[in-house]
PDB file of C-alpha atoms in Angstrom:
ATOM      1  CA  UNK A 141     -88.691  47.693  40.114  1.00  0.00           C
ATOM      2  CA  UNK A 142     -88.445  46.876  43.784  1.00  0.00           C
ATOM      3  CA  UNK A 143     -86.196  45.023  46.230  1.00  0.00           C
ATOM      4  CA  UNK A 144     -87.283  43.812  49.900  1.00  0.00           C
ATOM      5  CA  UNK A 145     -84.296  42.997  51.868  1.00  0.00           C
ATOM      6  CA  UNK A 146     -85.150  39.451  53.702  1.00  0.00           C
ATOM      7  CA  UNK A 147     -83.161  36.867  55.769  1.00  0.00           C
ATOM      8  CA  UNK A 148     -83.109  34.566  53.268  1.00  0.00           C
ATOM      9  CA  UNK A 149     -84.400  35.878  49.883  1.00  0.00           C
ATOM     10  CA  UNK A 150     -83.606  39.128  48.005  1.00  0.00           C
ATOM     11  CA  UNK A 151     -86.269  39.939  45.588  1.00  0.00           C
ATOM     12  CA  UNK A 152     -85.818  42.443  42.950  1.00  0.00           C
ATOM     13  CA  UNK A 153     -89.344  42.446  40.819  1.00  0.00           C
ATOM     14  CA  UNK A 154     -88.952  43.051  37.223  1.00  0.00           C
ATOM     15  CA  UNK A 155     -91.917  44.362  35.449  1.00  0.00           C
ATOM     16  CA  UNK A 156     -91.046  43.675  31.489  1.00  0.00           C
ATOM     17  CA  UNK A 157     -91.699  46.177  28.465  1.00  0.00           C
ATOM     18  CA  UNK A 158     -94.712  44.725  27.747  1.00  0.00           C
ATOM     19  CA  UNK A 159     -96.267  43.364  24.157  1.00  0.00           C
ATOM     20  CA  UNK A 160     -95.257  45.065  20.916  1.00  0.00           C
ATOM     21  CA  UNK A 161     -97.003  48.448  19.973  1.00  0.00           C
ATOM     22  CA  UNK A 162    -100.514  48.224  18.917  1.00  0.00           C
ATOM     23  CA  UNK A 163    -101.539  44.798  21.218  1.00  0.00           C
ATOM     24  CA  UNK A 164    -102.770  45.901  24.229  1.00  0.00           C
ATOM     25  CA  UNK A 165    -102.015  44.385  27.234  1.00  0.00           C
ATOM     26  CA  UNK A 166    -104.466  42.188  29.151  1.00  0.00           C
ATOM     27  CA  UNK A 167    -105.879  38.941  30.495  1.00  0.00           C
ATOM     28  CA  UNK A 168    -104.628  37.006  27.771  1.00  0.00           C
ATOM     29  CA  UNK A 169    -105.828  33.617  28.641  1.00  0.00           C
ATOM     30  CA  UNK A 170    -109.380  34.678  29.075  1.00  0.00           C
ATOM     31  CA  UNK A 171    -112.366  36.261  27.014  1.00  0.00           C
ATOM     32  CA  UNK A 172    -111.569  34.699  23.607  1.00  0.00           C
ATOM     33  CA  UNK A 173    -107.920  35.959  23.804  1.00  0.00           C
ATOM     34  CA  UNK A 174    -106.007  32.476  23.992  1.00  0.00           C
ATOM     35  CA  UNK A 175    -104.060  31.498  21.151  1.00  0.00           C
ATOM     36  CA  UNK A 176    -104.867  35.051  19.959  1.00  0.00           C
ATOM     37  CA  UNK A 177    -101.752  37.279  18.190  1.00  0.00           C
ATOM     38  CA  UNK A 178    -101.643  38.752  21.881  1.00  0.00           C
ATOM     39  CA  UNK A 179    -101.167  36.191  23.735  1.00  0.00           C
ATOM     40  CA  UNK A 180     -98.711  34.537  21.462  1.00  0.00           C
ATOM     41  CA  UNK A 181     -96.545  37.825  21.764  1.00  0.00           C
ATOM     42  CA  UNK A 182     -96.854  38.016  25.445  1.00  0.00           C
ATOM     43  CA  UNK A 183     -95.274  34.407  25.631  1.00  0.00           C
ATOM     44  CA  UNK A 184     -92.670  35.711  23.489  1.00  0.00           C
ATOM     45  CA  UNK A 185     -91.479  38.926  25.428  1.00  0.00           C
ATOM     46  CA  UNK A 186     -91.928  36.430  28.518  1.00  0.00           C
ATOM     47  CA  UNK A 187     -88.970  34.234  27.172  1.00  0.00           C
ATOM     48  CA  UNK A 188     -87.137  37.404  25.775  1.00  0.00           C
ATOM     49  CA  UNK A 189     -87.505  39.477  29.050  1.00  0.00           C
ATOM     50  CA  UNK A 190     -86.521  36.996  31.265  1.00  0.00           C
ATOM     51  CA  UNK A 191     -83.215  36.152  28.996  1.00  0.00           C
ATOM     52  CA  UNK A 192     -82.337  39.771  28.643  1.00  0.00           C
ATOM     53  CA  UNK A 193     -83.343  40.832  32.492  1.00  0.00           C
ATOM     54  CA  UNK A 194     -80.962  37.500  33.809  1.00  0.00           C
ATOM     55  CA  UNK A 195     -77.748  38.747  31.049  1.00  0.00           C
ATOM     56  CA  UNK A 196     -77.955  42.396  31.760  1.00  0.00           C
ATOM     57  CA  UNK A 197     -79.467  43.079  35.656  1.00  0.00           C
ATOM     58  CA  UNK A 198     -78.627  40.013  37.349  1.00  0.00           C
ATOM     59  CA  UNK A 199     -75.423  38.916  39.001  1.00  0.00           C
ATOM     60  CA  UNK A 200     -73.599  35.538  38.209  1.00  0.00           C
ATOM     61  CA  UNK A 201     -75.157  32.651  39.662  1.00  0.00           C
ATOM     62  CA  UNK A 202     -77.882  34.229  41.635  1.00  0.00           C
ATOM     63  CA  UNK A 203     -80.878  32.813  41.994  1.00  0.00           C
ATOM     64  CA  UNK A 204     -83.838  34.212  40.131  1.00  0.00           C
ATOM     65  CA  UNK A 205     -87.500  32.838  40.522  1.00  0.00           C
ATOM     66  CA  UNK A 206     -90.275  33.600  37.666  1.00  0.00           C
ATOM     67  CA  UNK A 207     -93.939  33.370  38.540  1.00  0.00           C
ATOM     68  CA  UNK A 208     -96.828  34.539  36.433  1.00  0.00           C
ATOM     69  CA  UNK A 209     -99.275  36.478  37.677  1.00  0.00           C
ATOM     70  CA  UNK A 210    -101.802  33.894  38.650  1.00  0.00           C
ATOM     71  CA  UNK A 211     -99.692  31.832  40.801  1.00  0.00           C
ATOM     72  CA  UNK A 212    -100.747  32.117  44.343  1.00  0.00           C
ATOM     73  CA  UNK A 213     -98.734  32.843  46.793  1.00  0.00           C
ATOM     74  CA  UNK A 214     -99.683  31.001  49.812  1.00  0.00           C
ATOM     75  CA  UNK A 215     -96.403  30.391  51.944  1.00  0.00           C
ATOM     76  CA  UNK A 216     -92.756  31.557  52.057  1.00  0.00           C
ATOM     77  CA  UNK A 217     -90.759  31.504  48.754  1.00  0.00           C
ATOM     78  CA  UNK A 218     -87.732  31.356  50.503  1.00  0.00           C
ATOM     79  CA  UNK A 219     -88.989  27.648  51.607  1.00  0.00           C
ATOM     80  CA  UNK A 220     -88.025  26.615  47.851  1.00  0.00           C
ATOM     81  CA  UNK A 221     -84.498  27.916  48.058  1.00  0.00           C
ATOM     82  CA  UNK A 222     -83.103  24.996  50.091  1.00  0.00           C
ATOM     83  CA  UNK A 223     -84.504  22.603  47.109  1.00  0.00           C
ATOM     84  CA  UNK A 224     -82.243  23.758  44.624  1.00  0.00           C
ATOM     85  CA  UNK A 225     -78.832  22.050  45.267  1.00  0.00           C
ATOM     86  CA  UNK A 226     -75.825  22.136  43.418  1.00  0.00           C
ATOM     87  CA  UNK A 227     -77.856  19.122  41.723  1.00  0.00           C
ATOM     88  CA  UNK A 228     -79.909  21.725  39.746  1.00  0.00           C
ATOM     89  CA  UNK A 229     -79.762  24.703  38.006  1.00  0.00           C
ATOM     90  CA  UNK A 230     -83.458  25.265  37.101  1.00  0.00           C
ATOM     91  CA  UNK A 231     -86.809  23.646  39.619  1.00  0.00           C
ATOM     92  CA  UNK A 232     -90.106  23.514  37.749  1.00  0.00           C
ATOM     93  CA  UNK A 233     -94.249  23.322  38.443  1.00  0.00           C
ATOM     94  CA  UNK A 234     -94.944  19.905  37.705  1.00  0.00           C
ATOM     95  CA  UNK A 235     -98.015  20.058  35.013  1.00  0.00           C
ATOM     96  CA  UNK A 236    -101.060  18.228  35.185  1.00  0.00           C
ATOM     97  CA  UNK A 237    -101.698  18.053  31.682  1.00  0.00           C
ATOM     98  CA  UNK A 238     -99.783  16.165  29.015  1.00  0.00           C
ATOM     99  CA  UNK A 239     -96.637  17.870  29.407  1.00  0.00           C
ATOM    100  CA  UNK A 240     -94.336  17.298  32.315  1.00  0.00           C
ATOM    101  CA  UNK A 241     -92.983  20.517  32.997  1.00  0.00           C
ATOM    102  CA  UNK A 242     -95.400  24.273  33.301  1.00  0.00           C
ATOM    103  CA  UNK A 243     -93.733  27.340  32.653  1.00  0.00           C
ATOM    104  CA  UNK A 244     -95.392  29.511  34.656  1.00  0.00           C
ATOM    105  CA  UNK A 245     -93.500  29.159  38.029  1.00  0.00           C
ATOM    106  CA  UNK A 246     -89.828  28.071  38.051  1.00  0.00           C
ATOM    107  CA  UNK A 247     -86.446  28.897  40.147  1.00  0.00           C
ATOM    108  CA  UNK A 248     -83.426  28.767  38.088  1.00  0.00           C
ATOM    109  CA  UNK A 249     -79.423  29.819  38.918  1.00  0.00           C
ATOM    110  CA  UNK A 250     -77.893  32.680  36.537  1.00  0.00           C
ATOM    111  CA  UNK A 251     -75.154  30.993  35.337  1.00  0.00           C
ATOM    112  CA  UNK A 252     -74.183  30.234  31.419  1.00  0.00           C
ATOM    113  CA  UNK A 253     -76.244  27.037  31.000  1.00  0.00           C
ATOM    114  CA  UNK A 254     -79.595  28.608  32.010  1.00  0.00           C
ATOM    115  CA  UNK A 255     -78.962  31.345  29.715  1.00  0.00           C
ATOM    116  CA  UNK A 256     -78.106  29.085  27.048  1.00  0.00           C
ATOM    117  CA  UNK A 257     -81.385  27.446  27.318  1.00  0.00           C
ATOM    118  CA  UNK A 258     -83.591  30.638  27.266  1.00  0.00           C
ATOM    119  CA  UNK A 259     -81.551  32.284  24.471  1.00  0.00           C
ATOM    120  CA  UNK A 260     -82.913  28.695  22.415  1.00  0.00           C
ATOM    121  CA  UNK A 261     -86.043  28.735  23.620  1.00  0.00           C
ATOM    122  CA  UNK A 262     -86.338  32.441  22.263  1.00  0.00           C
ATOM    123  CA  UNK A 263     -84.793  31.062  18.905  1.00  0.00           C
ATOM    124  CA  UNK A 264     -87.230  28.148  18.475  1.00  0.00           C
ATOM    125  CA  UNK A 265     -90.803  30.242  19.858  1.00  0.00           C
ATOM    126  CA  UNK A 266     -92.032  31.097  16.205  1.00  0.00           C
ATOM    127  CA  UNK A 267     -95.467  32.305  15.969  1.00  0.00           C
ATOM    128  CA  UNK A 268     -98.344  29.615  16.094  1.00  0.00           C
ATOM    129  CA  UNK A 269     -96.183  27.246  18.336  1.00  0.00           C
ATOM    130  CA  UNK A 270     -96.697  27.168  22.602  1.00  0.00           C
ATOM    131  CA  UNK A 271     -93.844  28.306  24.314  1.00  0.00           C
ATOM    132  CA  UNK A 272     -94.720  25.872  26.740  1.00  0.00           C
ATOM    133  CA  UNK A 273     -94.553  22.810  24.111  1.00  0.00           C
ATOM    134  CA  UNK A 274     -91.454  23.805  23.154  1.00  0.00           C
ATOM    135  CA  UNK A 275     -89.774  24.118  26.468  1.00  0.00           C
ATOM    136  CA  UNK A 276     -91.090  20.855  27.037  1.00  0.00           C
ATOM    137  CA  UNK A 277     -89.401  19.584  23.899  1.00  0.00           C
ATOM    138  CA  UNK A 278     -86.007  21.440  24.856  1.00  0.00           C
ATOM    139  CA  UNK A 279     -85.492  20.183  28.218  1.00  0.00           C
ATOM    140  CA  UNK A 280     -86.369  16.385  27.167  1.00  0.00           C
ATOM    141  CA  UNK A 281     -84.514  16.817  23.493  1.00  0.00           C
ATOM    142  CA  UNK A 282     -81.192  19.179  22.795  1.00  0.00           C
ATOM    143  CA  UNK A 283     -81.159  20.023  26.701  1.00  0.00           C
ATOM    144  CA  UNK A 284     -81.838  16.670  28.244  1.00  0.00           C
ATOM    145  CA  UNK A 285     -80.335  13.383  29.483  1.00  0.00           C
ATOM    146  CA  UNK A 286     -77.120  11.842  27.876  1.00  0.00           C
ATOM    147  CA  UNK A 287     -79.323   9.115  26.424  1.00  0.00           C
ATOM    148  CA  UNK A 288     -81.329  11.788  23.843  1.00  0.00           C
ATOM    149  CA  UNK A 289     -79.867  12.106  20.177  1.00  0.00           C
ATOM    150  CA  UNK A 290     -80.111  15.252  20.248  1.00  0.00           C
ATOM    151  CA  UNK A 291     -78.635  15.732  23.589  1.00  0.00           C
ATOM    152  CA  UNK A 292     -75.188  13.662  22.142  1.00  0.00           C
ATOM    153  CA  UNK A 293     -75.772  16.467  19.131  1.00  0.00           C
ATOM    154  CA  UNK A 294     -75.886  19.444  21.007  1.00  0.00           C
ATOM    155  CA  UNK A 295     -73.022  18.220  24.293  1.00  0.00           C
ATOM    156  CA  UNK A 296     -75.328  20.356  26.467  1.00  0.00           C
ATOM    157  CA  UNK A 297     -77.623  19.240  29.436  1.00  0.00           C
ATOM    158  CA  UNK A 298     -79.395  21.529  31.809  1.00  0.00           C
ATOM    159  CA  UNK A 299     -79.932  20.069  34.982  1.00  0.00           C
ATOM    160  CA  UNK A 300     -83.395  20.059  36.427  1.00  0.00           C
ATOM    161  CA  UNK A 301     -86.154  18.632  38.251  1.00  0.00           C
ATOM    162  CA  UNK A 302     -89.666  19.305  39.522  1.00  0.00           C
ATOM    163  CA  UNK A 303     -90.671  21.042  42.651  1.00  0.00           C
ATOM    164  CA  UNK A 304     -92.695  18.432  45.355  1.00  0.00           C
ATOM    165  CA  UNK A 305     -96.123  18.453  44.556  1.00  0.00           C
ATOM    166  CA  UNK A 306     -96.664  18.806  48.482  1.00  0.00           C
ATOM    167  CA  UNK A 307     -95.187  22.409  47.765  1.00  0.00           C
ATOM    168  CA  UNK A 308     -95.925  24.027  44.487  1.00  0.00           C
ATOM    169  CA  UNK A 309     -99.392  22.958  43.374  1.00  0.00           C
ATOM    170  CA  UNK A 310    -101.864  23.652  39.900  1.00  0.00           C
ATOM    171  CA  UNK A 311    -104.859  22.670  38.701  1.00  0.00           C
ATOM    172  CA  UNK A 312    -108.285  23.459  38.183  1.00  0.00           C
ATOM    173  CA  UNK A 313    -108.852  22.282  41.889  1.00  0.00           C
ATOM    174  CA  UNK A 314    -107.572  23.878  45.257  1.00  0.00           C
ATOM    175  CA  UNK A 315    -109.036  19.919  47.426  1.00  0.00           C
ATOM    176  CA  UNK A 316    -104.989  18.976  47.947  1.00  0.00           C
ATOM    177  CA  UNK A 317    -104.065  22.735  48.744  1.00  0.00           C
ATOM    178  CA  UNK A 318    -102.976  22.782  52.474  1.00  0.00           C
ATOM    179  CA  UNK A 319    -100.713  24.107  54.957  1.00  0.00           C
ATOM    180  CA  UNK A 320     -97.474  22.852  53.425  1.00  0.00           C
ATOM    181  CA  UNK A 321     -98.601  24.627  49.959  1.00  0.00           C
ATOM    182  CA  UNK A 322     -96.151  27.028  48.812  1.00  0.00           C
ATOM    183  CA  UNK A 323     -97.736  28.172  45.696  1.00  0.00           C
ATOM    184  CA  UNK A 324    -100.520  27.100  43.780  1.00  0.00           C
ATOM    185  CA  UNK A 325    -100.991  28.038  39.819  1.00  0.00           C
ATOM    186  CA  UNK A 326    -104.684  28.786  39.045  1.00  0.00           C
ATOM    187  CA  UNK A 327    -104.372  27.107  35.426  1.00  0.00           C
ATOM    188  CA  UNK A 328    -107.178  25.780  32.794  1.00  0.00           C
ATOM    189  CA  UNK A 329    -109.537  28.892  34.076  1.00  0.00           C
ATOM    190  CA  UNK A 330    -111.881  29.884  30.939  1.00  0.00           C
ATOM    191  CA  UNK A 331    -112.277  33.004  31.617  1.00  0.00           C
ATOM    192  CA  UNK A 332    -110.993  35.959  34.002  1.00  0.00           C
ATOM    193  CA  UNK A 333    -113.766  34.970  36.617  1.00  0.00           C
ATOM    194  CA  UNK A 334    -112.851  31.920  37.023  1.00  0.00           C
ATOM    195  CA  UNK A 335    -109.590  32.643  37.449  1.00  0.00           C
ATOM    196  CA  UNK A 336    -110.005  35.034  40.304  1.00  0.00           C
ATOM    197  CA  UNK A 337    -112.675  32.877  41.625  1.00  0.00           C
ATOM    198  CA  UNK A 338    -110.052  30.090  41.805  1.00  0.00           C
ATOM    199  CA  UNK A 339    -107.795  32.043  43.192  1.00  0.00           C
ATOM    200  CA  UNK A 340    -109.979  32.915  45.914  1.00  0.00           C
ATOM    201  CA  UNK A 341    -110.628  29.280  46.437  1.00  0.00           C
ATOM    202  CA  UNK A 342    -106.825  28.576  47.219  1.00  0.00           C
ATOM    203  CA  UNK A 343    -107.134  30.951  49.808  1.00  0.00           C
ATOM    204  CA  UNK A 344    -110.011  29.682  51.515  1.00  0.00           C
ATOM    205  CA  UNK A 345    -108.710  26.533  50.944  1.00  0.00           C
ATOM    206  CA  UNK A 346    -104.868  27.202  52.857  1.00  0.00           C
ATOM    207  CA  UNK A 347    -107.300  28.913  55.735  1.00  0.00           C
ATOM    208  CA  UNK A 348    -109.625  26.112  56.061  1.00  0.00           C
ATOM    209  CA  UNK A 349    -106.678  23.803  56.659  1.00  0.00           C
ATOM    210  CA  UNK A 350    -104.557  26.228  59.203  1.00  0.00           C
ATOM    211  CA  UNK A 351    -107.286  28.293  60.452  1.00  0.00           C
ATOM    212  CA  UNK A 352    -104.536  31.266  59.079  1.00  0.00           C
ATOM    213  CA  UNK A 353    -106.175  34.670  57.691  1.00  0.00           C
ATOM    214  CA  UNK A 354    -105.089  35.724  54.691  1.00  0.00           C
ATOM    215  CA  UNK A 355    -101.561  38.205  54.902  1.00  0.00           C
ATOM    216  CA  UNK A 356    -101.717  41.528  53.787  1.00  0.00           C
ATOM    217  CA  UNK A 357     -99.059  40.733  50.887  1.00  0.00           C
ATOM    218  CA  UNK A 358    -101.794  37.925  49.916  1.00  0.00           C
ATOM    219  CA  UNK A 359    -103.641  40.388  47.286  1.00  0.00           C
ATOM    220  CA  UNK A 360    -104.495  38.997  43.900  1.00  0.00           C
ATOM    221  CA  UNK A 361    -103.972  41.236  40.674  1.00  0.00           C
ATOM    222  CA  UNK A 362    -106.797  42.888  39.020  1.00  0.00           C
ATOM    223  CA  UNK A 363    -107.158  43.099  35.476  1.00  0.00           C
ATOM    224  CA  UNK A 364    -106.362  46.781  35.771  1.00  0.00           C
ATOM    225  CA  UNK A 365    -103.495  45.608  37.735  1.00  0.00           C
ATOM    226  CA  UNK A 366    -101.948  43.412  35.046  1.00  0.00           C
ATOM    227  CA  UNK A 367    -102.610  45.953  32.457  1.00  0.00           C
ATOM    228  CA  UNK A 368    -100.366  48.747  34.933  1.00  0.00           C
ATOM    229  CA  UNK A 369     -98.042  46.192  36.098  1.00  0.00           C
ATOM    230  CA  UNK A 370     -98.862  44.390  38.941  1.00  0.00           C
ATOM    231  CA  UNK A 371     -96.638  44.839  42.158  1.00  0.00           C
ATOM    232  CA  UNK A 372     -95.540  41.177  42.615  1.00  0.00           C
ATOM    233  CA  UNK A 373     -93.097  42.239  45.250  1.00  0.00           C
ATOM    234  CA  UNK A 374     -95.520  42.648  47.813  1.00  0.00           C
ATOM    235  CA  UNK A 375     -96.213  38.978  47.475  1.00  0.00           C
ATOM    236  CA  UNK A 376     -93.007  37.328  49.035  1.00  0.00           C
ATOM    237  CA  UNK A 377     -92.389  37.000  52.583  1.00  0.00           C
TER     238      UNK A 377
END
């Protein structure tokens, strides 16, 4: 756990328990390990750790942001404060894919609602299903507009919306990554070099556009870094 006291963002890095006994933490999405018992109970403890961090450590209504570990961080997180109004409790990744909303990068207020939505999304994440799918389901279904059935059901709505493309970026390619980029979420990667190797491309790609070096907090994580806990901290400015 660390905190870095900034002028606009206080960031207090949370490294969870890790996977159950006897699965051994690593790059889960690469090397034959998707969909693998794993990786299914990594996206578990990420839903339960983020619940049970946000109820126990974190004060009311603060403002907590979750990133995984291969989101780049190419500009100032505190730039994505501003964008979450008293409109929103919870700001997304938009998701190229089939599913509007990507779980790997969101900002979200601690306040009742937001917990009430991770405490279901825990319930519902059985083994065999995609926590992503499922929060997908949740925010469109029991947690969406007025207009869903299961919305009039439940009497609950969470209020969200999508970061600005022009901000928080993923894909497979880095070609629309540019000065204005935030973050960008090195997704769809087969393996763990291609991962990095993407990484590295969103790098060269914000430097190619701003003729900026890369910061010192700019450091990916190794796989021996994930598997020790990554210091995430040093990421924000």
């Amino acid at each position: 756990m660390r905190c870095l006291p900034l002028p606009q963002l206080h960031l207090e890095t949370h490294i969870p328990h890790g996977p159950p006994p006897g699965l051994k933490a690593r790059n889960f999405s690469g090397n034959g390990e998707f969909w693998s018992p794993a990786w299914e109970a990594a996206q578990r403890d990420k839903v339960h750790s983020t619940l049970v961090f946000m109820r126990d450590q974190v004060p009311e209504n603060a403002t907590v942001l979750f990133t995984d570990l291969d989101v780049v961080p190419l500009g100032r997180y505190s730039t994505l404060l501003e964008l979450l109004t008293q409109d929103h409790e919870i700001l997304w990744m938009r998701n190229p894919g089939f599913h509007p909303v990507n779980c790997g990068f969101f900002l979200m207020r601690n306040n009742p609602n937001v917990r009430a939505f991770l405490a279901r999304w825990r319930e519902r994440l059985l083994p065999g299903g995609g926590n992503q799918a499922l929060c997908n389901q949740l925010l469109l279904g029991e947690f969406g507009s007025s207009k869903s059935k299961t919305r009039r059901r439940s009497r609950r709505t969470l209020r969200w919306s999508l970061f600005p493309e022009t901000l928080v970026r993923s894909g497979l390619s880095t070609q629309h990554v540019n000065g204005s980029t935030v973050a960008f979420h090195a997704i769809g990667a087969g393996d763990h070099s291609s991962k990095m190797r993407l990484v590295g491309d969103a790098f060269q790609a914000l430097s190619n556009a701003t003729g900026r070096t890369r910061h010192p907090w700019q450091v990916g994580c190794s796989v021996s870094d994930r598997t020790s806990g990554c210091d995430t901290a040093s990421f924000i400015t």
